Amino acid sequence: EDQVTQSPEALRLQEGESSSLNCSYTVSGLRGLFWYRQDPGKGPEFLFTLYSAGEEKEKERLKATLTKKESFLHITAPKPEDSATYLCAVGSNTGKLIFGQGTTLQVKP
Amino acid sequence: DAGVIQSPRHEVTEMGQEVTLRCKPISGHNSLFWYRQTMMRGLELLIYFNNNVPIDDSGMPEDRFSAKMPNASFSTLKIQPSEPRDSAVYFCASSSQGLRNIQYFGAGTRLSVL
C-alpha cells in the first residue's frame, strides 16, 4: 500500500536555528516527490518536486533532497515567516498524489 | 493567471441540506482533483478527472457525495444530504501533464454542517 509518513508532527525553532523535516515513503512506481507549504486558512502551495534519488532543489532558505526511501526538507537559518505546515506527497503510477500528515513548523523571533 | 478558484469560501448549513461546492481550474489544465482535509485524516483525495472524465472516485466516502465536470472550466462537488461528519475543508486542485503533474490548489471551502 502506498504510504507517506512525515516527522516530526510539530517543530519549534528559534529564528536562525537550522533543522530538517523528514518524509518517508513507500509507493509502487514513484512519479515524483512533492513538497507543499500550507498557511492557516489557505490551500497548499507548491514548493518543489523531485523525481530521482540524489536530486536536490533549493529555494531561498529551503532545500529538498531525495533518496530511494525518504526526502528531507532542510531549513537553513529560518525566519518567523517560514512558520507554516509543510506537506510531503508522492505521485504514484495511478496518477494520484498521496499526502503525509504534515509537519507544523513554528519559528520564534 | 488567477489560479484555481473555489466558491463559496465558507458554507454553514444544517444537517440534511444539499451542499454544492464549485471549482474553476487553471485555464489549460486537463486534470482536476477534489480533496477533503480534516485534522484527523489529513488531506484525502476524493475524486479526480482527466479531460472532464472521472478517472478514480474510490475516495468518495459514500453515495451522498457526487462530483461532475461538465466542461474544462468548471466542476462541482455535491453532498446530499449533508451530515455533521462532512464538516471539513474541501480543496480543488488542477494540473497539466505538460507541467509534470504538479497540482495547484485553490483556497478551499470550509464547510460546517450543524
PDB file of C-alpha atoms in Angstrom, chain B:
ATOM      1  CA  ASP B   1      -3.495  33.649 -14.169  1.00  0.00           C
ATOM      2  CA  ALA B   2      -5.961  33.815 -11.277  1.00  0.00           C
ATOM      3  CA  GLY B   3      -5.167  30.298 -10.122  1.00  0.00           C
ATOM      4  CA  VAL B   4      -7.755  27.730  -9.049  1.00  0.00           C
ATOM      5  CA  ILE B   5     -10.925  29.468  -7.907  1.00  0.00           C
ATOM      6  CA  GLN B   6     -13.294  27.883  -5.398  1.00  0.00           C
ATOM      7  CA  SER B   7     -16.626  29.073  -4.132  1.00  0.00           C
ATOM      8  CA  PRO B   8     -18.006  29.614  -1.639  1.00  0.00           C
ATOM      9  CA  ARG B   9     -15.102  30.138   0.781  1.00  0.00           C
ATOM     10  CA  HIS B  10     -17.297  29.291   3.739  1.00  0.00           C
ATOM     11  CA  GLU B  11     -20.519  27.342   3.937  1.00  0.00           C
ATOM     12  CA  VAL B  12     -22.641  26.761   7.020  1.00  0.00           C
ATOM     13  CA  THR B  13     -25.641  24.510   6.619  1.00  0.00           C
ATOM     14  CA  GLU B  14     -27.933  22.290   8.609  1.00  0.00           C
ATOM     15  CA  MET B  15     -27.879  18.531   8.604  1.00  0.00           C
ATOM     16  CA  GLY B  16     -29.910  17.106   5.758  1.00  0.00           C
ATOM     17  CA  GLN B  17     -29.456  20.047   3.418  1.00  0.00           C
ATOM     18  CA  GLU B  18     -27.837  19.828  -0.005  1.00  0.00           C
ATOM     19  CA  VAL B  19     -24.437  21.462  -0.377  1.00  0.00           C
ATOM     20  CA  THR B  20     -22.754  22.336  -3.678  1.00  0.00           C
ATOM     21  CA  LEU B  21     -19.112  23.340  -3.871  1.00  0.00           C
ATOM     22  CA  ARG B  22     -17.714  24.871  -7.036  1.00  0.00           C
ATOM     23  CA  CYS B  23     -14.315  24.950  -8.697  1.00  0.00           C
ATOM     24  CA  LYS B  24     -12.793  26.691 -11.698  1.00  0.00           C
ATOM     25  CA  PRO B  25      -9.418  25.126 -12.615  1.00  0.00           C
ATOM     26  CA  ILE B  26      -6.461  26.943 -14.128  1.00  0.00           C
ATOM     27  CA  SER B  27      -7.032  27.511 -17.826  1.00  0.00           C
ATOM     28  CA  GLY B  28      -5.287  24.871 -19.907  1.00  0.00           C
ATOM     29  CA  HIS B  29      -5.044  22.288 -17.140  1.00  0.00           C
ATOM     30  CA  ASN B  30      -6.554  18.950 -18.079  1.00  0.00           C
ATOM     31  CA  SER B  31      -6.740  17.254 -14.659  1.00  0.00           C
ATOM     32  CA  LEU B  32      -8.886  18.272 -11.710  1.00  0.00           C
ATOM     33  CA  PHE B  33      -8.854  16.886  -8.173  1.00  0.00           C
ATOM     34  CA  TRP B  34     -11.185  17.209  -5.198  1.00  0.00           C
ATOM     35  CA  TYR B  35      -9.690  16.750  -1.720  1.00  0.00           C
ATOM     36  CA  ARG B  36     -11.019  16.869   1.818  1.00  0.00           C
ATOM     37  CA  GLN B  37      -8.856  17.978   4.746  1.00  0.00           C
ATOM     38  CA  THR B  38      -9.542  17.263   8.419  1.00  0.00           C
ATOM     39  CA  MET B  39      -7.344  17.281  11.497  1.00  0.00           C
ATOM     40  CA  MET B  40      -7.859  13.552  11.993  1.00  0.00           C
ATOM     41  CA  ARG B  41      -7.315  12.279   8.455  1.00  0.00           C
ATOM     42  CA  GLY B  42      -5.248  14.999   6.814  1.00  0.00           C
ATOM     43  CA  LEU B  43      -5.616  15.624   3.093  1.00  0.00           C
ATOM     44  CA  GLU B  44      -7.603  12.908   1.329  1.00  0.00           C
ATOM     45  CA  LEU B  45      -8.274  12.602  -2.374  1.00  0.00           C
ATOM     46  CA  LEU B  46     -11.984  12.194  -3.100  1.00  0.00           C
ATOM     47  CA  ILE B  47     -12.113  12.051  -6.885  1.00  0.00           C
ATOM     48  CA  TYR B  48     -10.178  13.173  -9.912  1.00  0.00           C
ATOM     49  CA  PHE B  49     -10.953  13.928 -13.547  1.00  0.00           C
ATOM     50  CA  ASN B  50      -8.815  13.789 -16.671  1.00  0.00           C
ATOM     51  CA  ASN B  51     -10.156  15.744 -19.660  1.00  0.00           C
ATOM     52  CA  ASN B  52     -13.505  16.148 -17.846  1.00  0.00           C
ATOM     53  CA  VAL B  53     -13.895  12.366 -17.354  1.00  0.00           C
ATOM     54  CA  PRO B  54     -13.942  10.897 -13.810  1.00  0.00           C
ATOM     55  CA  ILE B  55     -10.975   8.531 -13.520  1.00  0.00           C
ATOM     56  CA  ASP B  56     -10.939   7.468  -9.892  1.00  0.00           C
ATOM     57  CA  ASP B  57     -13.719   8.074  -7.379  1.00  0.00           C
ATOM     58  CA  SER B  58     -12.580   5.482  -4.864  1.00  0.00           C
ATOM     59  CA  GLY B  59     -12.058   8.194  -2.261  1.00  0.00           C
ATOM     60  CA  MET B  60     -15.671   9.375  -2.319  1.00  0.00           C
ATOM     61  CA  PRO B  61     -16.902   8.388   1.140  1.00  0.00           C
ATOM     62  CA  GLU B  62     -20.415   7.305   0.186  1.00  0.00           C
ATOM     63  CA  ASP B  63     -23.280   7.786  -2.229  1.00  0.00           C
ATOM     64  CA  ARG B  64     -24.209  11.096  -0.635  1.00  0.00           C
ATOM     65  CA  PHE B  65     -21.208  12.572  -2.437  1.00  0.00           C
ATOM     66  CA  SER B  66     -21.191  13.226  -6.168  1.00  0.00           C
ATOM     67  CA  ALA B  67     -18.957  15.244  -8.495  1.00  0.00           C
ATOM     68  CA  LYS B  68     -19.351  16.488 -12.026  1.00  0.00           C
ATOM     69  CA  MET B  69     -17.200  18.244 -14.572  1.00  0.00           C
ATOM     70  CA  PRO B  70     -19.472  19.413 -17.407  1.00  0.00           C
ATOM     71  CA  ASN B  71     -16.663  21.275 -19.165  1.00  0.00           C
ATOM     72  CA  ALA B  72     -12.956  22.047 -18.886  1.00  0.00           C
ATOM     73  CA  SER B  73     -13.502  25.171 -16.811  1.00  0.00           C
ATOM     74  CA  PHE B  74     -15.970  24.082 -14.153  1.00  0.00           C
ATOM     75  CA  SER B  75     -16.545  21.325 -11.632  1.00  0.00           C
ATOM     76  CA  THR B  76     -18.932  20.759  -8.724  1.00  0.00           C
ATOM     77  CA  LEU B  77     -18.864  18.578  -5.646  1.00  0.00           C
ATOM     78  CA  LYS B  78     -22.291  17.923  -4.186  1.00  0.00           C
ATOM     79  CA  ILE B  79     -23.255  16.454  -0.836  1.00  0.00           C
ATOM     80  CA  GLN B  80     -26.879  15.401  -0.435  1.00  0.00           C
ATOM     81  CA  PRO B  81     -27.961  15.031   2.303  1.00  0.00           C
ATOM     82  CA  SER B  82     -25.193  16.610   4.370  1.00  0.00           C
ATOM     83  CA  GLU B  83     -24.216  15.303   7.813  1.00  0.00           C
ATOM     84  CA  PRO B  84     -22.164  16.859  10.645  1.00  0.00           C
ATOM     85  CA  ARG B  85     -19.283  14.459   9.947  1.00  0.00           C
ATOM     86  CA  ASP B  86     -18.927  16.054   6.500  1.00  0.00           C
ATOM     87  CA  SER B  87     -17.614  19.207   8.178  1.00  0.00           C
ATOM     88  CA  ALA B  88     -14.123  19.803   6.771  1.00  0.00           C
ATOM     89  CA  VAL B  89     -12.179  21.978   4.349  1.00  0.00           C
ATOM     90  CA  TYR B  90     -12.660  20.902   0.737  1.00  0.00           C
ATOM     91  CA  PHE B  91      -9.953  21.726  -1.771  1.00  0.00           C
ATOM     92  CA  CYS B  92      -9.916  21.655  -5.516  1.00  0.00           C
ATOM     93  CA  ALA B  93      -6.631  21.329  -7.426  1.00  0.00           C
ATOM     94  CA  SER B  94      -5.712  21.229 -11.085  1.00  0.00           C
ATOM     95  CA  SER B  95      -2.686  20.085 -13.042  1.00  0.00           C
ATOM     96  CA  SER B  96      -1.333  19.634 -16.521  1.00  0.00           C
ATOM     97  CA  GLN B  97       0.718  16.760 -17.904  1.00  0.00           C
ATOM     98  CA  GLY B  98       2.905  19.353 -19.533  1.00  0.00           C
ATOM     99  CA  LEU B  99       3.876  20.609 -16.076  1.00  0.00           C
ATOM    100  CA  ARG B 100       4.816  17.107 -14.884  1.00  0.00           C
ATOM    101  CA  ASN B 101       1.577  16.781 -12.957  1.00  0.00           C
ATOM    102  CA  ILE B 102       2.272  19.458 -10.361  1.00  0.00           C
ATOM    103  CA  GLN B 103      -1.053  20.135  -8.661  1.00  0.00           C
ATOM    104  CA  TYR B 104      -2.080  23.703  -7.896  1.00  0.00           C
ATOM    105  CA  PHE B 105      -4.631  24.165  -5.152  1.00  0.00           C
ATOM    106  CA  GLY B 106      -7.455  26.589  -4.607  1.00  0.00           C
ATOM    107  CA  ALA B 107      -8.060  28.387  -1.319  1.00  0.00           C
ATOM    108  CA  GLY B 108     -10.622  25.823  -0.208  1.00  0.00           C
ATOM    109  CA  THR B 109     -14.203  25.820   1.050  1.00  0.00           C
ATOM    110  CA  ARG B 110     -14.681  25.473   4.780  1.00  0.00           C
ATOM    111  CA  LEU B 111     -17.901  23.506   5.313  1.00  0.00           C
ATOM    112  CA  SER B 112     -19.699  23.373   8.628  1.00  0.00           C
ATOM    113  CA  VAL B 113     -22.743  21.115   8.920  1.00  0.00           C
ATOM    114  CA  LEU B 114     -24.736  21.775  12.080  1.00  0.00           C
TER     115      LEU B 114
END
